[in-house]
Amino acid sequence: MELFIFLTLLLFIAIVDSLLIAYINSKFNKNFALLHKEKQEIENNYKFLRREILELQKQLKEQKKLLQEKKLAREKQIQQQEEIEKNITDPVTYIRQKKLVPEAEIKRAEEYVRKTATNLSIFDALLLLGILDEEKLAFIKKHIGREE
């Protein structure tokens, strides 16, 4: 009888043990499947983000290239403007280009020269009418190369 109880107890323990092992194994498989799924999602996100990073780097390179081209174009434009300014010898042209005096005042000086029928230049008329002061006069002479 003791043997029967022992064998029954052993059989019960074996059955409970196998059920426990099956339960633990199924939990493990579920967790493993979840981890595998999560790993796939992380890999997919990584691939997506990597492509996005590469695309953004490409766009950044293009933007840098465009910026460099714009800088070069701006420098070229500034050089051309400086070259044009160096070649200006007429003070009235320089005044108009730099907008040192309002256009209405220049027209007034032209009208004055025309009405007085003198040999004055428009620049001289601007000085005579008090439209240009000594500071502007020195500035203009310096920039058109007529330092006196």
C-alpha positions as a LaTeX table, in Angstrom:
\begin{tabular}{lrrr}
\hline
Residue & $x$ (\AA) & $y$ (\AA) & $z$ (\AA) \\
\hline
Met1 & 0.00 & 0.00 & 0.00 \\
Glu2 & 2.80 & 2.34 & 0.71 \\
Leu3 & 4.21 & 1.55 & $-2.68$ \\
Phe4 & 0.91 & 2.45 & $-4.29$ \\
Ile5 & 0.76 & 5.79 & $-2.45$ \\
Phe6 & 4.36 & 6.44 & $-3.33$ \\
Leu7 & 3.76 & 5.62 & $-7.00$ \\
Thr8 & 0.56 & 7.70 & $-7.06$ \\
Leu9 & 2.35 & 10.58 & $-5.43$ \\
Leu10 & 5.19 & 10.20 & $-7.92$ \\
Leu11 & 2.70 & 10.10 & $-10.80$ \\
Phe12 & 0.93 & 13.19 & $-9.42$ \\
Ile13 & 4.24 & 15.03 & $-9.09$ \\
Ala14 & 5.21 & 13.98 & $-12.63$ \\
Ile15 & 1.88 & 15.21 & $-14.04$ \\
Val16 & 2.05 & 18.49 & $-12.10$ \\
Asp17 & 5.69 & 18.87 & $-13.16$ \\
Ser18 & 4.87 & 18.29 & $-16.83$ \\
Leu19 & 1.95 & 20.73 & $-16.59$ \\
Leu20 & 4.23 & 23.27 & $-14.95$ \\
Ile21 & 6.89 & 22.74 & $-17.62$ \\
Ala22 & 4.24 & 23.09 & $-20.36$ \\
Tyr23 & 2.92 & 26.31 & $-18.78$ \\
Ile24 & 6.41 & 27.76 & $-18.36$ \\
Asn25 & 7.28 & 26.71 & $-21.92$ \\
Ser26 & 4.13 & 28.36 & $-23.35$ \\
Lys27 & 4.87 & 31.56 & $-21.38$ \\
Phe28 & 8.42 & 31.48 & $-22.68$ \\
Asn29 & 7.23 & 30.98 & $-26.26$ \\
Lys30 & 4.72 & 33.85 & $-25.93$ \\
Asn31 & 7.38 & 36.16 & $-24.49$ \\
Phe32 & 9.85 & 35.03 & $-27.14$ \\
Ala33 & 7.30 & 35.74 & $-29.89$ \\
Leu34 & 6.58 & 39.17 & $-28.40$ \\
Leu35 & 10.29 & 39.92 & $-28.18$ \\
His36 & 10.79 & 38.75 & $-31.75$ \\
Lys37 & 7.90 & 40.96 & $-32.93$ \\
Glu38 & 9.30 & 43.91 & $-30.98$ \\
Lys39 & 12.74 & 43.26 & $-32.47$ \\
Gln40 & 11.22 & 43.34 & $-35.98$ \\
Glu41 & 9.44 & 46.61 & $-35.23$ \\
Ile42 & 12.65 & 48.14 & $-33.88$ \\
Glu43 & 14.58 & 46.97 & $-36.96$ \\
Asn44 & 11.89 & 48.42 & $-39.24$ \\
Asn45 & 11.95 & 51.71 & $-37.34$ \\
Tyr46 & 15.74 & 51.75 & $-37.54$ \\
Lys47 & 15.66 & 51.18 & $-41.30$ \\
Phe48 & 13.03 & 53.90 & $-41.75$ \\
Leu49 & 14.94 & 56.37 & $-39.59$ \\
Arg50 & 18.19 & 55.51 & $-41.35$ \\
Arg51 & 16.60 & 56.25 & $-44.74$ \\
Glu52 & 15.19 & 59.48 & $-43.36$ \\
Ile53 & 18.61 & 60.48 & $-41.99$ \\
Leu54 & 20.24 & 59.76 & $-45.34$ \\
Glu55 & 17.59 & 61.82 & $-47.13$ \\
Leu56 & 18.00 & 64.71 & $-44.67$ \\
Gln57 & 21.78 & 64.56 & $-45.11$ \\
Lys58 & 21.28 & 64.71 & $-48.86$ \\
Gln59 & 18.96 & 67.70 & $-48.49$ \\
Leu60 & 21.46 & 69.35 & $-46.18$ \\
Lys61 & 24.22 & 68.92 & $-48.76$ \\
Glu62 & 21.96 & 70.41 & $-51.43$ \\
Gln63 & 21.08 & 73.35 & $-49.18$ \\
Lys64 & 24.76 & 73.94 & $-48.40$ \\
Lys65 & 25.52 & 73.85 & $-52.12$ \\
Leu66 & 22.72 & 76.33 & $-52.85$ \\
Leu67 & 23.90 & 78.58 & $-50.04$ \\
Gln68 & 27.46 & 78.48 & $-51.38$ \\
Glu69 & 26.20 & 79.31 & $-54.87$ \\
Lys70 & 24.16 & 82.22 & $-53.49$ \\
Lys71 & 27.19 & 83.48 & $-51.56$ \\
Leu72 & 29.33 & 83.32 & $-54.68$ \\
Ala73 & 26.65 & 85.07 & $-56.73$ \\
Arg74 & 26.30 & 87.76 & $-54.05$ \\
Glu75 & 30.08 & 88.26 & $-53.90$ \\
Lys76 & 30.19 & 88.49 & $-57.68$ \\
Gln77 & 27.35 & 91.02 & $-57.62$ \\
Ile78 & 29.15 & 93.07 & $-54.97$ \\
Gln79 & 32.36 & 92.98 & $-57.01$ \\
Gln80 & 30.49 & 94.11 & $-60.12$ \\
Gln81 & 28.82 & 96.90 & $-58.13$ \\
Glu82 & 32.19 & 97.98 & $-56.74$ \\
Glu83 & 33.67 & 97.91 & $-60.24$ \\
Ile84 & 30.81 & 100.05 & $-61.54$ \\
Glu85 & 31.27 & 102.47 & $-58.63$ \\
Lys86 & 35.01 & 102.70 & $-59.34$ \\
Asn87 & 34.29 & 103.68 & $-62.93$ \\
Ile88 & 31.84 & 106.45 & $-62.00$ \\
Thr89 & 33.46 & 109.82 & $-62.54$ \\
Asp90 & 30.34 & 111.96 & $-62.78$ \\
Pro91 & 29.31 & 113.24 & $-59.35$ \\
Val92 & 25.62 & 113.51 & $-60.27$ \\
Thr93 & 25.54 & 109.88 & $-61.42$ \\
Tyr94 & 27.16 & 108.86 & $-58.14$ \\
Ile95 & 24.64 & 110.95 & $-56.17$ \\
Arg96 & 21.73 & 109.36 & $-58.04$ \\
Gln97 & 23.09 & 105.84 & $-57.65$ \\
Lys98 & 23.73 & 106.19 & $-53.93$ \\
Lys99 & 20.56 & 108.27 & $-53.43$ \\
Leu100 & 22.46 & 110.83 & $-51.41$ \\
Val101 & 20.09 & 113.56 & $-52.52$ \\
Pro102 & 16.38 & 113.15 & $-53.32$ \\
Glu103 & 15.60 & 113.07 & $-57.03$ \\
Ala104 & 13.35 & 116.13 & $-56.66$ \\
Glu105 & 16.35 & 118.18 & $-55.46$ \\
Ile106 & 18.46 & 117.02 & $-58.41$ \\
Lys107 & 15.65 & 118.02 & $-60.78$ \\
Arg108 & 15.47 & 121.40 & $-59.03$ \\
Ala109 & 19.22 & 121.88 & $-59.62$ \\
Glu110 & 18.84 & 120.88 & $-63.28$ \\
Glu111 & 16.01 & 123.38 & $-63.63$ \\
Tyr112 & 18.17 & 126.06 & $-61.98$ \\
Val113 & 21.01 & 125.41 & $-64.44$ \\
Arg114 & 18.62 & 125.51 & $-67.38$ \\
Lys115 & 16.89 & 128.71 & $-66.25$ \\
Thr116 & 20.07 & 130.62 & $-65.41$ \\
Ala117 & 21.77 & 129.58 & $-68.66$ \\
Thr118 & 25.14 & 129.54 & $-66.95$ \\
Asn119 & 28.02 & 127.17 & $-67.42$ \\
Leu120 & 27.40 & 125.61 & $-64.00$ \\
Ser121 & 27.22 & 121.86 & $-63.73$ \\
Ile122 & 24.35 & 120.22 & $-61.89$ \\
Phe123 & 26.82 & 119.26 & $-59.16$ \\
Asp124 & 27.82 & 122.91 & $-58.77$ \\
Ala125 & 24.14 & 123.91 & $-58.71$ \\
Leu126 & 23.51 & 121.39 & $-55.90$ \\
Leu127 & 26.30 & 123.05 & $-53.94$ \\
Leu128 & 25.10 & 126.54 & $-54.75$ \\
Leu129 & 21.51 & 125.79 & $-53.74$ \\
Gly130 & 22.74 & 124.38 & $-50.42$ \\
Ile131 & 21.43 & 120.91 & $-51.11$ \\
Leu132 & 24.89 & 119.39 & $-50.59$ \\
Asp133 & 26.87 & 120.24 & $-47.48$ \\
Glu134 & 30.63 & 120.02 & $-46.95$ \\
Glu135 & 30.46 & 116.49 & $-45.52$ \\
Lys136 & 28.60 & 115.10 & $-48.51$ \\
Leu137 & 30.86 & 117.04 & $-50.85$ \\
Ala138 & 34.00 & 115.49 & $-49.34$ \\
Phe139 & 32.37 & 112.03 & $-49.34$ \\
Ile140 & 31.40 & 112.27 & $-53.02$ \\
Lys141 & 34.80 & 113.61 & $-54.10$ \\
Lys142 & 36.54 & 110.84 & $-52.23$ \\
His143 & 34.45 & 108.12 & $-53.87$ \\
Ile144 & 34.63 & 109.42 & $-57.42$ \\
Gly145 & 38.36 & 109.99 & $-57.19$ \\
Arg146 & 38.36 & 113.78 & $-57.28$ \\
Glu147 & 40.17 & 114.53 & $-54.09$ \\
Glu148 & 41.23 & 118.19 & $-54.13$ \\
\hline
\end{tabular}
